[in-house]
């Protein structure tokens, strides 16, 4: 049984994430150490965060092990849905638990920098901790602030979001 709970999750604000995207030495390209996973379903229509990967929540059961393997070299993995109240946090929790199951010695950082699993860091030959976070307010809050910004949002359609979620 895993000791990772919803209370263990860290959150990142839209402003903090946008700052990371703009501050990247690769800007306007997506930072190579960051992954954003969008777990919205049919509500994915109308735009998405530039460079994000769409994995509908109904596909997470079989795609989570693949995500863990594909994202192992990322320093930060951010999950979100429309509001980041259910699907986003659940996906982050599922990801952390699967990561723990596949590699019991791995480390992940949760809320307030607490490590979930013990392990080494790069100085003592181990792996660096991966931060797994949830986007506070989800895409709804993101698009309110950054929808029209083509450097941060792709395929945004104002008429879909005009009256909110």
C-alpha positions as MATLAB code, in Angstrom:
seq = 'XXXXXXXXXXXXXXXXXXXXXXXXXXXXXXXXXXXXXXXXXXXXXXXXXXXXXXXXXXXXXXXXXXXXXXXXXXXXXXXXXXXXXXXXXXXXXXXXXXXXXXXXXXXXXXXXXXXXXXXXXXXXXXXXXXXXXXXXXXXXXXXXXXXXXXXXXXXXXXXXXXXXX';
ca = [
       0.000    0.000    0.000;
       1.356    3.379   -0.970;
       1.787    6.205    1.510;
       1.273    8.771   -1.271;
      -2.038   10.626   -0.858;
      -3.808   13.606   -2.398;
      -2.498   15.624    0.548;
       1.033   14.860   -0.650;
       0.581   16.714   -3.948;
       2.315   19.985   -4.803;
       0.661   22.725   -6.830;
       2.073   25.285   -9.207;
       0.295   28.500  -10.160;
      -0.352   29.542  -13.737;
       2.001   32.489  -13.231;
       4.835   30.293  -11.950;
       4.447   27.874  -14.858;
       4.304   30.688  -17.426;
       7.437   32.189  -15.881;
       9.252   28.849  -16.200;
       8.202   28.558  -19.835;
       9.353   32.107  -20.637;
      12.568   31.826  -18.595;
      13.698   28.666  -20.366;
      16.956   29.082  -22.282;
      15.131   27.302  -25.106;
      12.250   29.834  -25.193;
      10.105   30.108  -27.178;
      10.663   26.339  -27.485;
       9.498   24.141  -24.652;
      12.019   23.486  -21.811;
      13.493   20.000  -22.109;
      13.383   19.316  -18.349;
       9.622   19.955  -18.037;
       6.573   17.939  -19.063;
       2.986   19.164  -18.923;
       0.338   16.450  -19.085;
      -3.195   17.531  -20.005;
      -5.712   14.933  -18.829;
      -8.879   16.646  -20.059;
     -11.225   14.522  -22.125;
     -13.596   16.037  -24.699;
     -13.118   19.399  -22.977;
      -9.649   19.499  -24.574;
     -11.259   21.309  -27.518;
     -10.540   25.033  -27.647;
      -6.869   25.177  -26.790;
      -4.023   23.750  -24.761;
      -0.789   24.807  -23.086;
       1.965   25.030  -25.668;
       4.095   21.888  -25.679;
       1.774   19.907  -23.414;
       0.978   16.250  -23.981;
      -2.666   15.226  -24.144;
      -3.491   11.999  -22.326;
      -7.276   11.802  -21.801;
      -8.142   10.677  -18.279;
      -9.989    7.636  -19.612;
      -6.676    6.361  -21.061;
      -4.620    6.763  -17.886;
      -5.151    3.179  -16.700;
      -2.997    1.787  -19.464;
      -0.866    4.836  -20.321;
       0.490    5.659  -16.853;
       3.315    3.049  -16.920;
       4.360    4.386  -20.338;
       4.288    7.968  -19.000;
       6.499    7.005  -16.058;
       9.058    5.448  -18.414;
       8.929    8.279  -20.963;
       9.147   11.072  -18.384;
      11.850    9.592  -16.142;
      14.412   12.180  -17.292;
      12.167   15.185  -16.629;
      12.867   17.328  -13.574;
       9.276   18.561  -13.340;
       6.015   16.921  -14.442;
       2.862   19.060  -14.217;
      -0.611   17.536  -14.526;
      -3.802   19.463  -15.195;
      -7.384   19.135  -16.312;
     -10.007   21.844  -16.763;
     -10.107   22.970  -13.126;
      -7.453   20.697  -11.567;
      -9.880   19.616   -8.897;
     -10.339   15.937   -9.776;
      -8.792   14.522  -12.954;
      -5.501   16.451  -12.693;
      -4.781   15.611   -9.042;
      -5.942   12.014   -9.553;
      -3.612   11.639  -12.546;
      -0.663   13.050  -10.576;
      -1.423   10.677   -7.715;
      -1.707    7.715  -10.088;
       1.584    8.713  -11.751;
       3.418    8.952   -8.401;
       2.097    5.597   -7.229;
       2.996    3.910  -10.512;
       6.445    5.465  -10.372;
       6.889    4.097   -6.865;
       5.671    0.654   -7.990;
       7.977    0.473  -11.014;
      11.034    1.855   -9.229;
      10.765    1.539   -5.454;
      14.113    3.317   -4.993;
      13.142    6.431   -6.941;
      12.542    9.791   -5.304;
       9.820   12.276   -5.984;
       9.294   15.604   -4.317;
       5.867   16.500   -3.023;
       4.281   19.397   -1.222;
       6.736   21.720    0.482;
       9.710   19.812   -0.906;
       9.155   16.649    1.114;
      10.646   13.555   -0.495;
       8.245   10.677   -0.956;
      10.827    7.919   -1.236;
      14.321    7.738    0.111;
      17.161    7.452   -2.367;
      20.363    9.101   -3.414;
      20.891   12.378   -5.142;
      23.251   13.124   -8.003;
      26.098   13.891   -5.593;
      26.068   10.396   -4.122;
      25.492    8.606   -7.401;
      21.703    8.411   -7.224;
      19.034   10.145   -9.257;
      17.802   13.676   -8.694;
      14.252   14.020   -7.357;
      11.480   14.551   -9.854;
       8.883   17.161   -8.892;
       5.348   16.085   -9.716;
       2.877   18.945   -9.521;
      -0.691   19.942  -10.344;
      -1.538   23.201  -12.131;
      -3.656   25.243   -9.728;
      -6.901   26.304  -11.411;
      -6.292   24.026  -14.408;
      -6.649   25.085  -18.015;
      -9.672   27.234  -17.214;
      -7.579   29.607  -15.116;
      -4.642   29.308  -17.533;
      -6.685   30.353  -20.561;
      -8.244   33.298  -18.688;
      -4.787   34.797  -18.320;
      -2.757   33.300  -21.180;
      -5.299   32.105  -23.764;
      -4.510   34.821  -26.351;
      -0.718   34.502  -25.800;
       0.462   32.296  -28.678;
       3.851   31.798  -27.001;
       2.079   30.004  -24.127;
      -1.182   28.643  -25.557;
      -1.870   26.794  -28.809;
      -5.149   26.455  -30.722;
      -6.985   28.733  -28.281;
     -10.499   29.606  -29.438;
     -11.899   32.642  -27.680;
     -15.512   31.857  -28.552;
     -15.327   28.520  -26.708;
     -13.914   30.107  -23.532;
     -15.682   33.475  -23.713;
     -18.134   32.662  -20.922;
     -15.831   30.465  -18.827;
     -15.857   26.733  -18.238;
];
